[in-house]
mmCIF file of C-alpha atoms in Angstrom:
data_model
loop_
_atom_site.group_PDB
_atom_site.id
_atom_site.type_symbol
_atom_site.label_atom_id
_atom_site.label_comp_id
_atom_site.label_asym_id
_atom_site.label_seq_id
_atom_site.Cartn_x
_atom_site.Cartn_y
_atom_site.Cartn_z
ATOM 1 C CA UNK A 1 11.679 -2.670 -20.849
ATOM 2 C CA UNK A 2 9.575 -1.573 -17.819
ATOM 3 C CA UNK A 3 11.010 0.461 -14.939
ATOM 4 C CA UNK A 4 7.836 -0.034 -12.679
ATOM 5 C CA UNK A 5 4.760 -2.093 -12.933
ATOM 6 C CA UNK A 6 1.786 -2.118 -10.551
ATOM 7 C CA UNK A 7 -1.112 -4.626 -10.435
ATOM 8 C CA UNK A 8 -3.884 -6.120 -8.320
ATOM 9 C CA UNK A 9 -4.370 -9.737 -8.004
ATOM 10 C CA UNK A 10 -7.672 -10.496 -6.486
ATOM 11 C CA UNK A 11 -9.369 -13.623 -5.514
ATOM 12 C CA UNK A 12 -9.524 -15.752 -2.130
ATOM 13 C CA UNK A 13 -6.024 -16.432 -0.861
ATOM 14 C CA UNK A 14 -4.433 -14.449 -3.252
ATOM 15 C CA UNK A 15 -2.196 -12.454 -0.538
ATOM 16 C CA UNK A 16 -1.503 -15.614 0.980
ATOM 17 C CA UNK A 17 -0.054 -17.395 -1.967
ATOM 18 C CA UNK A 18 1.909 -14.314 -3.351
ATOM 19 C CA UNK A 19 3.245 -12.997 -0.153
ATOM 20 C CA UNK A 20 6.196 -15.430 -0.301
ATOM 21 C CA UNK A 21 7.137 -13.083 -3.849
ATOM 22 C CA UNK A 22 8.291 -10.557 -1.722
ATOM 23 C CA UNK A 23 12.040 -9.671 -2.675
ATOM 24 C CA UNK A 24 14.737 -9.763 -5.188
ATOM 25 C CA UNK A 25 14.244 -11.989 -8.231
ATOM 26 C CA UNK A 26 17.467 -12.562 -10.150
ATOM 27 C CA UNK A 27 16.954 -13.422 -13.973
ATOM 28 C CA UNK A 28 19.885 -15.116 -15.954
ATOM 29 C CA UNK A 29 19.372 -15.373 -19.841
ATOM 30 C CA UNK A 30 20.917 -14.954 -23.173
ATOM 31 C CA UNK A 31 19.406 -12.245 -24.957
ATOM 32 C CA UNK A 32 18.660 -12.590 -28.591
ATOM 33 C CA UNK A 33 21.004 -9.517 -29.237
ATOM 34 C CA UNK A 34 24.028 -11.149 -27.718
ATOM 35 C CA UNK A 35 26.482 -12.532 -30.511
ATOM 36 C CA UNK A 36 28.686 -14.325 -28.051
ATOM 37 C CA UNK A 37 26.305 -16.439 -26.242
ATOM 38 C CA UNK A 38 27.001 -14.772 -22.800
ATOM 39 C CA UNK A 39 24.594 -14.906 -20.075
ATOM 40 C CA UNK A 40 23.214 -11.637 -19.077
ATOM 41 C CA UNK A 41 22.002 -11.353 -15.484
ATOM 42 C CA UNK A 42 19.350 -8.739 -14.262
ATOM 43 C CA UNK A 43 17.343 -8.209 -11.194
ATOM 44 C CA UNK A 44 13.656 -7.078 -10.412
ATOM 45 C CA UNK A 45 12.445 -5.944 -6.804
ATOM 46 C CA UNK A 46 8.894 -7.069 -6.119
ATOM 47 C CA UNK A 47 6.732 -5.982 -3.284
ATOM 48 C CA UNK A 48 3.562 -7.601 -2.330
ATOM 49 C CA UNK A 49 1.084 -5.712 -0.206
ATOM 50 C CA UNK A 50 -2.698 -6.387 0.879
ATOM 51 C CA UNK A 51 -5.287 -4.104 -0.258
ATOM 52 C CA UNK A 52 -6.457 -2.305 2.680
ATOM 53 C CA UNK A 53 -10.239 -1.162 3.346
ATOM 54 C CA UNK A 54 -10.171 2.433 3.993
ATOM 55 C CA UNK A 55 -11.734 2.726 7.152
ATOM 56 C CA UNK A 56 -13.880 5.636 8.010
ATOM 57 C CA UNK A 57 -12.187 7.946 10.697
ATOM 58 C CA UNK A 58 -14.341 8.003 13.962
ATOM 59 C CA UNK A 59 -14.584 11.260 16.002
ATOM 60 C CA UNK A 60 -15.466 10.761 19.459
ATOM 61 C CA UNK A 61 -17.847 13.485 20.502
ATOM 62 C CA UNK A 62 -15.963 14.049 23.858
ATOM 63 C CA UNK A 63 -12.980 14.824 21.558
ATOM 64 C CA UNK A 64 -14.732 17.918 20.422
ATOM 65 C CA UNK A 65 -15.050 21.345 21.849
ATOM 66 C CA UNK A 66 -17.961 23.415 20.345
ATOM 67 C CA UNK A 67 -18.543 27.222 20.477
ATOM 68 C CA UNK A 68 -21.225 29.081 18.990
ATOM 69 C CA UNK A 69 -20.929 33.059 18.154
ATOM 70 C CA UNK A 70 -22.645 35.344 15.934
ATOM 71 C CA UNK A 71 -21.718 35.323 12.172
ATOM 72 C CA UNK A 72 -21.799 39.042 11.621
ATOM 73 C CA UNK A 73 -21.354 40.468 7.997
ATOM 74 C CA UNK A 74 -24.152 40.087 5.328
ATOM 75 C CA UNK A 75 -27.384 38.623 5.868
ATOM 76 C CA UNK A 76 -29.465 41.035 7.920
ATOM 77 C CA UNK A 77 -30.406 41.063 11.184
ATOM 78 C CA UNK A 78 -30.453 37.252 11.688
ATOM 79 C CA UNK A 79 -26.873 36.774 11.457
ATOM 80 C CA UNK A 80 -25.958 39.845 13.775
ATOM 81 C CA UNK A 81 -28.480 38.875 16.564
ATOM 82 C CA UNK A 82 -28.381 35.033 16.494
ATOM 83 C CA UNK A 83 -25.429 32.857 17.386
ATOM 84 C CA UNK A 84 -25.621 30.625 14.151
ATOM 85 C CA UNK A 85 -21.754 30.308 13.585
ATOM 86 C CA UNK A 86 -19.973 27.196 14.871
ATOM 87 C CA UNK A 87 -16.502 26.746 15.888
ATOM 88 C CA UNK A 88 -15.342 23.106 16.398
ATOM 89 C CA UNK A 89 -11.863 22.270 18.028
ATOM 90 C CA UNK A 90 -10.779 18.575 17.824
ATOM 91 C CA UNK A 91 -8.656 18.325 20.903
ATOM 92 C CA UNK A 92 -6.465 15.327 20.272
ATOM 93 C CA UNK A 93 -5.039 17.273 17.125
ATOM 94 C CA UNK A 94 -5.864 20.661 17.952
ATOM 95 C CA UNK A 95 -7.592 21.210 14.535
ATOM 96 C CA UNK A 96 -10.006 24.128 14.347
ATOM 97 C CA UNK A 97 -12.979 24.380 11.983
ATOM 98 C CA UNK A 98 -15.271 27.162 11.869
ATOM 99 C CA UNK A 99 -18.457 27.369 9.713
ATOM 100 C CA UNK A 100 -20.747 30.357 9.299
ATOM 101 C CA UNK A 101 -22.225 30.225 5.865
ATOM 102 C CA UNK A 102 -25.639 28.794 6.620
ATOM 103 C CA UNK A 103 -28.434 30.581 8.251
ATOM 104 C CA UNK A 104 -29.161 28.158 10.907
ATOM 105 C CA UNK A 105 -26.790 26.902 13.790
ATOM 106 C CA UNK A 106 -27.722 23.526 12.973
ATOM 107 C CA UNK A 107 -26.704 23.425 9.612
ATOM 108 C CA UNK A 108 -23.528 25.336 10.383
ATOM 109 C CA UNK A 109 -22.813 22.568 13.154
ATOM 110 C CA UNK A 110 -23.256 19.987 10.367
ATOM 111 C CA UNK A 111 -21.309 21.595 7.803
ATOM 112 C CA UNK A 112 -18.540 22.284 10.297
ATOM 113 C CA UNK A 113 -18.576 18.343 11.348
ATOM 114 C CA UNK A 114 -18.239 17.573 7.762
ATOM 115 C CA UNK A 115 -15.408 19.739 7.402
ATOM 116 C CA UNK A 116 -13.612 18.460 10.305
ATOM 117 C CA UNK A 117 -14.234 14.775 9.379
ATOM 118 C CA UNK A 118 -12.755 15.344 6.057
ATOM 119 C CA UNK A 119 -9.816 16.898 7.465
ATOM 120 C CA UNK A 120 -8.857 14.423 10.029
ATOM 121 C CA UNK A 121 -9.510 11.725 7.366
ATOM 122 C CA UNK A 122 -6.998 13.337 4.988
ATOM 123 C CA UNK A 123 -4.324 13.555 7.764
ATOM 124 C CA UNK A 124 -5.118 9.830 8.680
ATOM 125 C CA UNK A 125 -4.809 8.764 5.235
ATOM 126 C CA UNK A 126 -1.366 10.641 4.918
ATOM 127 C CA UNK A 127 0.112 8.897 7.932
ATOM 128 C CA UNK A 128 -1.142 5.591 6.715
ATOM 129 C CA UNK A 129 0.464 6.262 3.088
ATOM 130 C CA UNK A 130 3.735 7.101 4.856
ATOM 131 C CA UNK A 131 3.463 3.967 7.098
ATOM 132 C CA UNK A 132 2.807 1.559 3.739
ATOM 133 C CA UNK A 133 5.640 3.397 2.013
ATOM 134 C CA UNK A 134 8.122 2.515 4.262
ATOM 135 C CA UNK A 135 6.702 -1.044 4.445
ATOM 136 C CA UNK A 136 6.999 -1.223 0.675
ATOM 137 C CA UNK A 137 10.607 0.127 0.937
ATOM 138 C CA UNK A 138 11.490 -2.257 3.611
ATOM 139 C CA UNK A 139 10.289 -5.202 1.303
ATOM 140 C CA UNK A 140 12.183 -3.854 -2.020
ATOM 141 C CA UNK A 141 15.460 -3.357 -0.068
ATOM 142 C CA UNK A 142 18.443 -2.035 -2.103
ATOM 143 C CA UNK A 143 17.676 -4.414 -5.186
ATOM 144 C CA UNK A 144 21.128 -5.742 -4.752
ATOM 145 C CA UNK A 145 21.738 -9.110 -6.259
ATOM 146 C CA UNK A 146 23.038 -10.344 -2.820
ATOM 147 C CA UNK A 147 19.609 -9.975 -1.481
ATOM 148 C CA UNK A 148 18.145 -12.221 -4.066
ATOM 149 C CA UNK A 149 15.288 -14.569 -3.181
ATOM 150 C CA UNK A 150 15.088 -16.663 -6.438
ATOM 151 C CA UNK A 151 16.937 -17.347 -9.577
ATOM 152 C CA UNK A 152 15.535 -17.665 -13.032
ATOM 153 C CA UNK A 153 18.282 -19.239 -15.125
ATOM 154 C CA UNK A 154 16.767 -19.796 -18.754
ATOM 155 C CA UNK A 155 19.968 -21.620 -20.228
ATOM 156 C CA UNK A 156 19.539 -24.020 -17.576
ATOM 157 C CA UNK A 157 15.727 -24.485 -17.461
ATOM 158 C CA UNK A 158 15.689 -23.933 -13.681
ATOM 159 C CA UNK A 159 14.261 -21.939 -11.293
ATOM 160 C CA UNK A 160 15.750 -21.940 -7.581
ATOM 161 C CA UNK A 161 14.495 -20.303 -4.382
ATOM 162 C CA UNK A 162 17.369 -19.630 -2.233
ATOM 163 C CA UNK A 163 15.343 -19.091 0.979
ATOM 164 C CA UNK A 164 14.560 -23.022 1.153
ATOM 165 C CA UNK A 165 17.321 -24.120 -1.090
ATOM 166 C CA UNK A 166 15.213 -25.960 -3.756
ATOM 167 C CA UNK A 167 15.033 -25.832 -7.687
ATOM 168 C CA UNK A 168 12.660 -26.786 -10.283
ATOM 169 C CA UNK A 169 13.349 -27.453 -13.924
ATOM 170 C CA UNK A 170 10.073 -26.280 -15.712
ATOM 171 C CA UNK A 171 10.734 -22.741 -16.252
ATOM 172 C CA UNK A 172 8.686 -22.303 -19.147
ATOM 173 C CA UNK A 173 5.592 -23.608 -17.370
ATOM 174 C CA UNK A 174 6.312 -21.571 -14.330
ATOM 175 C CA UNK A 175 6.898 -18.413 -16.516
ATOM 176 C CA UNK A 176 3.055 -18.942 -17.760
ATOM 177 C CA UNK A 177 1.884 -18.994 -14.263
ATOM 178 C CA UNK A 178 2.263 -22.550 -13.033
ATOM 179 C CA UNK A 179 3.706 -21.483 -9.631
ATOM 180 C CA UNK A 180 1.686 -23.806 -7.257
ATOM 181 C CA UNK A 181 4.736 -26.087 -6.628
ATOM 182 C CA UNK A 182 6.910 -22.975 -5.458
ATOM 183 C CA UNK A 183 4.006 -21.562 -3.401
ATOM 184 C CA UNK A 184 3.435 -25.131 -1.894
ATOM 185 C CA UNK A 185 7.026 -25.534 -1.151
ATOM 186 C CA UNK A 186 7.646 -21.871 0.434
ATOM 187 C CA UNK A 187 4.266 -22.446 2.604
ATOM 188 C CA UNK A 188 5.598 -25.672 4.113
ATOM 189 C CA UNK A 189 9.097 -24.834 4.430
ATOM 190 C CA UNK A 190 10.356 -27.590 2.400
ATOM 191 C CA UNK A 191 13.999 -27.757 2.225
ATOM 192 C CA UNK A 192 15.819 -28.994 -0.842
ATOM 193 C CA UNK A 193 19.194 -28.869 -2.213
ATOM 194 C CA UNK A 194 20.973 -25.648 -3.589
ATOM 195 C CA UNK A 195 22.679 -25.439 -7.011
#
C-alpha cells in the first residue's frame, strides 16, 4: 500500500472540479485475504491545492539604504582609494548585504542587489510554504472516520457523499474516473437521500 501520494492534474477548470475532493474518504470493502467475508473499513485523507505561480519578489527602491566604502585588501591602489564596496540595507526586514568582490562600484551594486533579491525571495518562499502547509493541514484534518466526506462501499456497489446526502450505484465506473455526476451534484449543492 501507499502511505502518501502527490500528483498534479492540469487542465482548464481542474481545480474547480477537484476542490470538492478535499477531506476524508472512507472505503468499505471485503479484501481478497478475508476468509470470513467481513467488511473492512479504511480511510484516506485528500488535500486539493491550486498550483501557485511563483511571483518575483519586488523590492521598492525607497526601502533600500545604500552605502559605499573602500574595499580594502588585495587589488592594488584602486580598492584602497576608490569607494567600490557597496552595502545595502533593506529597511522593512533589516536584511543587510555587502559586496566588494568587483572592481567597479556599479558592478558591486548590481551583485549586492542580486544577493538581496535572492535572500528576500528565499524568506518570502519560506513564509508562503508555511502558509500553504497550514492550509494543507487544515484540509486533511485528523483523518478520523467521523470527518468523512464520502464513503465507497464496494459490497453494495455504492458511493455516498455525506455533505449532500446523495448516493450513486456505479462504483466501478466512478473508480475508473467517471466522476462527473458527483462533481455536478456537489457544484449545484444538490440534496438527495442518505443511506
